[in-house]
Amino acid sequence: MTFRAQHLLGIEHLHPSEITTLLDLADKYAEDNRKGRAHRGVLEGLTQINMFFENSTRTQASFEIAGKRLGADVMNMAMQASSIKKGETLIDTALTLNAMRPDLLVVRHPHSGAVDLLAQKVNCAVLNAGDGRHEHPTQALLDALTIRRAKGRLHRLSIAICGDVAHSRVARSNIMLLGKMENRVRLVGPPTLLPSGVEDLGVEVFHDMREGLEDVDVVMMLRLQKERMDGGFIPSEREYFHRYGLDAEKLSHAKPDAIVMHPGPMNRGVEIDGTIADDINRSVIQEQVEMGVAVRMAAMDLLARNLRAARGAQAAGVMV
Ligand code: NCD
């Protein structure tokens, strides 16, 4: 087994073999989940705390379900009701929680880099559930598993990531993961929604959907992240849908068996036509949610093994 990381903070520092190890294990968990087989011994005796400083539906729910299926004691901190509202800093909150000796800390935060900072202050495994526009590693991993299962491989595929790339941590993590696994990544969107200097990431850039989708294997749509916009990035939602919203006509430029993905939450009629999102022959959006649980189980399982090994070595007085 090759998975050496202590934390899962981003895709950036993962080796391709670590990605494969994690996806292989997640694939097994996905099959067992379908059979209703739980593995409560894996995280037995471990405490998992979920700290979400930003709204979340699927990520928080799937981390909770993943922890429970593996037998962890899971606690969801209600961050809206916490001392943060009374002016406590992120680090003070983290140190307070750390003193309660958790084993796994799952953190979502609106500021890029906040989760990395927190990981330096605690002595448990930290999983990044999305930090600002920076990274969302478990989303990229669940997307990768969904693609691998649908296409039978995760290399030499042509993948278009479309829409609001500039504000998207999902896009950043996916660009890195898909690049590491030797796929061809295209970014498609209006110039205002593509980050400057993006060509340096080894991607091709398109401003026209039909050109960008030509012959791709995977079409990954992104939500317009209005909460991260501080000005007029698009003329109007109607105009945006007309030019960049995924509908049957634009999708017809992709390969006939191309799959459609979206991390959720979706804005129907803005970045995607509802009928495409619901088309079970093309859309794998529900499969993405399903793989989310399996990937988070695999991530916490692997980190817990490393945590136990490190603690065991520490107890035995060995330097690791
Ligand atoms: C994404 C996120 O929060 O970054 N959602 C998710 O985790 N499934 C994408 C988004 O909010 O648009």
Short mmCIF file of C-alpha atoms in Angstrom, two decimals, residues 13-316:
data_model
loop_
_atom_site.label_atom_id
_atom_site.label_comp_id
_atom_site.label_asym_id
_atom_site.label_seq_id
_atom_site.Cartn_x
_atom_site.Cartn_y
_atom_site.Cartn_z
CA HIS A 13 1.00 16.94 -2.80
CA LEU A 14 -0.45 13.52 -3.62
CA HIS A 15 1.56 11.15 -5.77
CA PRO A 16 -0.32 9.36 -8.60
CA SER A 17 0.23 6.04 -6.80
CA GLU A 18 -1.42 7.45 -3.65
CA ILE A 19 -4.38 8.55 -5.75
CA THR A 20 -4.66 5.05 -7.23
CA THR A 21 -4.38 3.41 -3.79
CA LEU A 22 -7.18 5.59 -2.47
CA LEU A 23 -9.43 5.04 -5.49
CA ASP A 24 -8.91 1.26 -5.39
CA LEU A 25 -9.95 1.15 -1.74
CA ALA A 26 -12.90 3.49 -2.40
CA ASP A 27 -14.03 1.21 -5.22
CA LYS A 28 -14.23 -1.68 -2.73
CA TYR A 29 -16.16 0.46 -0.27
CA ALA A 30 -18.55 1.50 -3.07
CA GLU A 31 -19.33 -2.15 -3.80
CA ASP A 32 -19.78 -2.97 -0.11
CA ASN A 33 -22.03 0.06 0.34
CA ARG A 34 -24.25 -1.28 -2.43
CA LYS A 35 -24.42 -4.63 -0.64
CA GLY A 36 -25.24 -2.90 2.64
CA ARG A 37 -22.06 -4.22 4.23
CA ALA A 38 -20.59 -1.88 6.87
CA HIS A 39 -17.06 -2.00 8.31
CA ARG A 40 -17.56 -0.67 11.78
CA GLY A 41 -14.22 -1.93 13.06
CA VAL A 42 -12.12 0.33 10.82
CA LEU A 43 -12.51 3.56 12.81
CA GLU A 44 -13.73 2.00 16.03
CA GLY A 45 -12.61 3.97 19.07
CA LEU A 46 -11.75 7.03 16.97
CA THR A 47 -13.46 10.41 17.25
CA GLN A 48 -14.26 12.38 14.11
CA ILE A 49 -15.22 16.04 14.36
CA ASN A 50 -16.79 17.84 11.41
CA MET A 51 -16.23 21.60 11.43
CA PHE A 52 -18.05 23.34 8.59
CA PHE A 53 -17.60 27.11 8.57
CA GLU A 54 -19.46 27.28 5.24
CA ASN A 55 -22.74 25.76 4.11
CA SER A 56 -22.70 22.22 2.86
CA THR A 57 -25.23 19.53 2.07
CA ARG A 58 -23.58 16.59 0.39
CA THR A 59 -20.02 16.98 1.64
CA GLN A 60 -20.97 17.22 5.31
CA ALA A 61 -23.61 14.48 5.09
CA SER A 62 -21.30 12.09 3.28
CA PHE A 63 -18.40 12.65 5.70
CA GLU A 64 -20.81 11.90 8.54
CA ILE A 65 -22.19 8.76 6.90
CA ALA A 66 -18.68 7.64 5.93
CA GLY A 67 -17.45 7.98 9.52
CA LYS A 68 -20.47 6.15 10.92
CA ARG A 69 -20.18 3.26 8.43
CA LEU A 70 -16.61 2.78 9.61
CA GLY A 71 -17.57 2.91 13.28
CA ALA A 72 -16.15 6.30 14.31
CA ASP A 73 -17.81 8.47 16.95
CA VAL A 74 -18.87 11.40 14.79
CA MET A 75 -19.59 14.86 16.06
CA ASN A 76 -20.88 17.73 13.94
CA MET A 77 -19.89 21.10 15.33
CA ALA A 78 -22.60 23.66 14.68
CA MET A 79 -20.20 26.41 13.66
CA GLN A 80 -22.95 29.01 13.34
CA ALA A 81 -23.69 28.50 17.04
CA SER A 82 -20.06 28.20 18.16
CA SER A 83 -17.75 30.69 19.87
CA ILE A 84 -16.58 31.88 16.45
CA LYS A 85 -19.61 34.13 16.61
CA LYS A 86 -18.20 35.53 19.87
CA GLY A 87 -14.92 36.47 18.20
CA GLU A 88 -12.80 33.38 18.84
CA THR A 89 -10.18 32.86 16.17
CA LEU A 90 -9.98 29.75 14.02
CA ILE A 91 -6.75 28.72 15.73
CA ASP A 92 -8.20 29.10 19.22
CA THR A 93 -11.21 27.02 18.24
CA ALA A 94 -8.87 24.43 16.77
CA LEU A 95 -6.71 24.29 19.89
CA THR A 96 -9.81 23.92 22.06
CA LEU A 97 -11.02 21.00 19.97
CA ASN A 98 -7.54 19.54 19.87
CA ALA A 99 -7.49 19.43 23.65
CA MET A 100 -10.49 17.09 23.44
CA ARG A 101 -8.26 14.66 21.53
CA PRO A 102 -10.10 14.03 18.29
CA ASP A 103 -8.54 11.67 15.77
CA LEU A 104 -10.01 12.99 12.53
CA LEU A 105 -10.90 16.61 11.89
CA VAL A 106 -12.93 17.42 8.77
CA VAL A 107 -12.82 21.14 8.00
CA ARG A 108 -14.51 23.43 5.49
CA HIS A 109 -13.59 27.11 5.60
CA PRO A 110 -14.23 30.14 3.37
CA HIS A 111 -10.55 31.21 3.40
CA SER A 112 -7.97 29.59 1.13
CA GLY A 113 -5.17 28.13 3.24
CA ALA A 114 -7.14 28.11 6.52
CA VAL A 115 -7.27 24.31 6.67
CA ASP A 116 -3.50 23.95 6.06
CA LEU A 117 -2.87 26.41 8.88
CA LEU A 118 -5.15 24.51 11.21
CA ALA A 119 -3.42 21.21 10.40
CA GLN A 120 -0.17 22.65 11.74
CA LYS A 121 -1.76 23.33 15.12
CA VAL A 122 -3.37 20.00 15.93
CA ASN A 123 -2.15 16.46 16.46
CA CYS A 124 -4.74 14.49 14.58
CA ALA A 125 -5.46 13.83 10.92
CA VAL A 126 -7.05 16.79 9.10
CA LEU A 127 -9.19 16.44 5.98
CA ASN A 128 -9.89 19.49 3.84
CA ALA A 129 -13.58 19.60 2.92
CA GLY A 130 -13.04 22.75 0.83
CA ASP A 131 -11.05 25.91 1.63
CA GLY A 132 -12.03 29.09 -0.23
CA ARG A 133 -11.05 28.88 -3.89
CA HIS A 134 -8.06 26.70 -3.08
CA GLU A 135 -8.74 22.95 -2.91
CA HIS A 136 -11.49 20.40 -2.41
CA PRO A 137 -9.54 17.14 -2.61
CA THR A 138 -12.28 14.63 -1.76
CA GLN A 139 -14.49 16.15 -4.48
CA ALA A 140 -11.75 15.65 -7.10
CA LEU A 141 -11.21 12.10 -5.85
CA LEU A 142 -14.90 11.22 -6.03
CA ASP A 143 -15.06 12.75 -9.49
CA ALA A 144 -12.06 10.64 -10.50
CA LEU A 145 -13.66 7.46 -9.17
CA THR A 146 -16.91 8.26 -11.00
CA ILE A 147 -15.01 8.81 -14.25
CA ARG A 148 -12.92 5.65 -13.80
CA ARG A 149 -16.01 3.52 -13.22
CA ALA A 150 -17.91 5.04 -16.16
CA LYS A 151 -15.03 5.02 -18.65
CA GLY A 152 -13.06 2.02 -17.40
CA ARG A 153 -9.88 4.09 -17.07
CA LEU A 154 -8.53 7.36 -15.69
CA HIS A 155 -5.88 8.27 -18.26
CA ARG A 156 -5.80 9.58 -21.83
CA LEU A 157 -9.31 10.98 -21.53
CA SER A 158 -10.36 14.38 -22.79
CA ILE A 159 -12.21 16.29 -20.06
CA ALA A 160 -13.88 19.71 -20.33
CA ILE A 161 -14.35 21.67 -17.10
CA CYS A 162 -16.89 24.37 -17.86
CA GLY A 163 -18.15 27.58 -16.32
CA ASP A 164 -16.99 29.45 -13.24
CA VAL A 165 -13.47 28.07 -12.95
CA ALA A 166 -12.11 31.26 -11.39
CA HIS A 167 -14.00 30.80 -8.12
CA SER A 168 -13.92 27.03 -8.01
CA ARG A 169 -11.84 24.91 -5.64
CA VAL A 170 -13.45 21.88 -7.31
CA ALA A 171 -11.92 22.93 -10.64
CA ARG A 172 -8.46 23.53 -9.13
CA SER A 173 -8.34 20.12 -7.45
CA ASN A 174 -9.68 18.42 -10.56
CA ILE A 175 -7.19 20.13 -12.87
CA MET A 176 -4.35 18.86 -10.68
CA LEU A 177 -5.69 15.34 -10.26
CA LEU A 178 -6.63 14.80 -13.89
CA GLY A 179 -3.29 16.25 -15.01
CA LYS A 180 -1.32 13.96 -12.68
CA MET A 181 -3.17 10.97 -14.14
CA GLU A 182 -2.26 12.07 -17.69
CA ASN A 183 -5.55 13.26 -19.08
CA ARG A 184 -6.16 16.19 -21.39
CA VAL A 185 -8.00 18.95 -19.55
CA ARG A 186 -9.84 21.77 -21.28
CA LEU A 187 -11.30 24.78 -19.50
CA VAL A 188 -14.34 26.36 -21.12
CA GLY A 189 -15.91 29.63 -20.00
CA PRO A 190 -16.06 33.38 -20.47
CA PRO A 191 -12.70 35.18 -19.95
CA THR A 192 -14.10 36.82 -16.78
CA LEU A 193 -14.61 33.41 -15.16
CA LEU A 194 -11.28 31.84 -16.06
CA PRO A 195 -8.34 32.67 -13.77
CA SER A 196 -5.50 34.58 -15.41
CA GLY A 197 -2.37 32.57 -16.20
CA VAL A 198 -4.42 29.39 -16.29
CA GLU A 199 -2.54 28.06 -19.34
CA ASP A 200 0.43 27.49 -17.01
CA LEU A 201 -1.56 24.68 -15.39
CA GLY A 202 -1.15 22.61 -18.57
CA VAL A 203 -4.71 23.00 -19.78
CA GLU A 204 -6.27 24.18 -23.05
CA VAL A 205 -8.59 27.19 -22.83
CA PHE A 206 -11.78 27.78 -24.84
CA HIS A 207 -14.30 30.59 -24.72
CA ASP A 208 -16.81 28.87 -26.97
CA MET A 209 -18.76 25.86 -25.61
CA ARG A 210 -19.17 24.09 -28.94
CA GLU A 211 -15.44 24.26 -29.70
CA GLY A 212 -14.52 23.35 -26.13
CA LEU A 213 -16.79 20.31 -26.02
CA GLU A 214 -15.74 18.92 -29.43
CA ASP A 215 -15.05 15.19 -28.98
CA VAL A 216 -14.54 15.23 -25.21
CA ASP A 217 -15.20 12.12 -23.06
CA VAL A 218 -16.33 14.00 -19.97
CA VAL A 219 -18.24 17.28 -19.54
CA MET A 220 -17.88 18.67 -16.01
CA MET A 221 -20.15 21.62 -15.26
CA LEU A 222 -19.55 24.08 -12.41
CA ARG A 223 -21.95 26.24 -10.45
CA LEU A 224 -21.80 30.02 -10.82
CA GLN A 225 -20.36 30.83 -7.37
CA LYS A 226 -22.06 34.14 -6.80
CA GLU A 227 -21.11 34.20 -3.11
CA ARG A 228 -17.47 34.55 -4.18
CA MET A 229 -18.10 37.23 -6.83
CA ASP A 230 -17.72 40.89 -6.00
CA GLY A 231 -18.82 42.47 -9.24
CA GLY A 232 -20.42 41.86 -12.61
CA PHE A 233 -18.81 38.72 -13.96
CA ILE A 234 -21.68 37.85 -16.30
CA PRO A 235 -24.18 40.02 -18.22
CA SER A 236 -27.26 38.09 -16.99
CA GLU A 237 -28.13 34.51 -16.04
CA ARG A 238 -30.26 34.20 -19.17
CA GLU A 239 -27.42 35.30 -21.42
CA TYR A 240 -25.02 33.04 -19.52
CA PHE A 241 -27.26 30.01 -20.04
CA HIS A 242 -27.56 30.84 -23.72
CA ARG A 243 -23.78 30.92 -24.20
CA TYR A 244 -22.44 28.55 -21.56
CA GLY A 245 -25.34 26.54 -20.14
CA LEU A 246 -25.17 22.85 -21.03
CA ASP A 247 -28.12 21.82 -23.21
CA ALA A 248 -28.66 18.97 -25.67
CA GLU A 249 -27.38 20.94 -28.65
CA LYS A 250 -24.08 21.93 -27.01
CA LEU A 251 -23.65 18.42 -25.60
CA SER A 252 -24.04 16.96 -29.11
CA HIS A 253 -20.52 18.27 -29.87
CA ALA A 254 -19.00 15.94 -27.27
CA LYS A 255 -18.43 12.23 -27.95
CA PRO A 256 -21.72 10.31 -28.24
CA ASP A 257 -20.93 8.43 -25.01
CA ALA A 258 -19.62 11.46 -23.11
CA ILE A 259 -20.75 11.65 -19.49
CA VAL A 260 -22.08 14.78 -17.77
CA MET A 261 -20.94 15.70 -14.25
CA HIS A 262 -21.74 18.41 -11.71
CA PRO A 263 -20.45 18.63 -8.11
CA GLY A 264 -23.69 20.17 -6.87
CA PRO A 265 -25.47 22.22 -5.78
CA MET A 266 -26.89 22.75 -9.28
CA ASN A 267 -28.58 25.83 -10.63
CA ARG A 268 -30.91 24.41 -13.25
CA GLY A 269 -31.40 26.76 -16.17
CA VAL A 270 -28.22 28.69 -15.31
CA GLU A 271 -25.24 26.38 -15.96
CA ILE A 272 -27.17 23.25 -16.90
CA ASP A 273 -30.49 22.35 -18.48
CA GLY A 274 -32.60 20.29 -16.07
CA THR A 275 -33.36 17.60 -18.67
CA ILE A 276 -29.64 16.95 -19.23
CA ALA A 277 -29.01 16.76 -15.48
CA ASP A 278 -31.80 14.17 -15.16
CA ASP A 279 -30.88 12.12 -18.26
CA ILE A 280 -29.75 8.80 -16.78
CA ASN A 281 -28.03 7.87 -20.03
CA ARG A 282 -25.64 10.84 -19.83
CA SER A 283 -25.65 12.30 -16.33
CA VAL A 284 -23.59 10.64 -13.56
CA ILE A 285 -24.45 13.31 -10.99
CA GLN A 286 -26.13 10.86 -8.57
CA GLU A 287 -23.23 8.42 -8.98
CA GLN A 288 -20.90 11.27 -7.95
CA VAL A 289 -22.84 11.64 -4.69
CA GLU A 290 -22.71 7.87 -4.13
CA MET A 291 -18.94 7.78 -4.76
CA GLY A 292 -18.56 10.67 -2.32
CA VAL A 293 -19.34 8.40 0.61
CA ALA A 294 -16.98 5.66 -0.63
CA VAL A 295 -14.09 8.07 -1.27
CA ARG A 296 -14.46 9.66 2.16
CA MET A 297 -14.50 6.22 3.78
CA ALA A 298 -11.27 5.34 1.96
CA ALA A 299 -9.62 8.65 2.84
CA MET A 300 -10.42 8.35 6.54
CA ASP A 301 -9.43 4.66 6.61
CA LEU A 302 -5.99 5.40 5.09
CA LEU A 303 -5.34 8.41 7.30
CA ALA A 304 -6.39 6.46 10.40
CA ARG A 305 -3.90 3.69 9.55
CA ASN A 306 -1.11 6.27 9.27
CA LEU A 307 -2.25 7.98 12.47
CA ARG A 308 -2.25 4.72 14.40
CA ALA A 309 1.17 3.80 13.02
CA ALA A 310 2.61 7.19 13.98
CA ARG A 311 1.12 7.03 17.47
CA GLY A 312 2.33 3.47 17.90
CA ALA A 313 5.85 4.50 16.90
CA GLN A 314 5.71 7.51 19.23
CA ALA A 315 4.59 5.32 22.13
CA ALA A 316 7.48 2.99 21.43
#
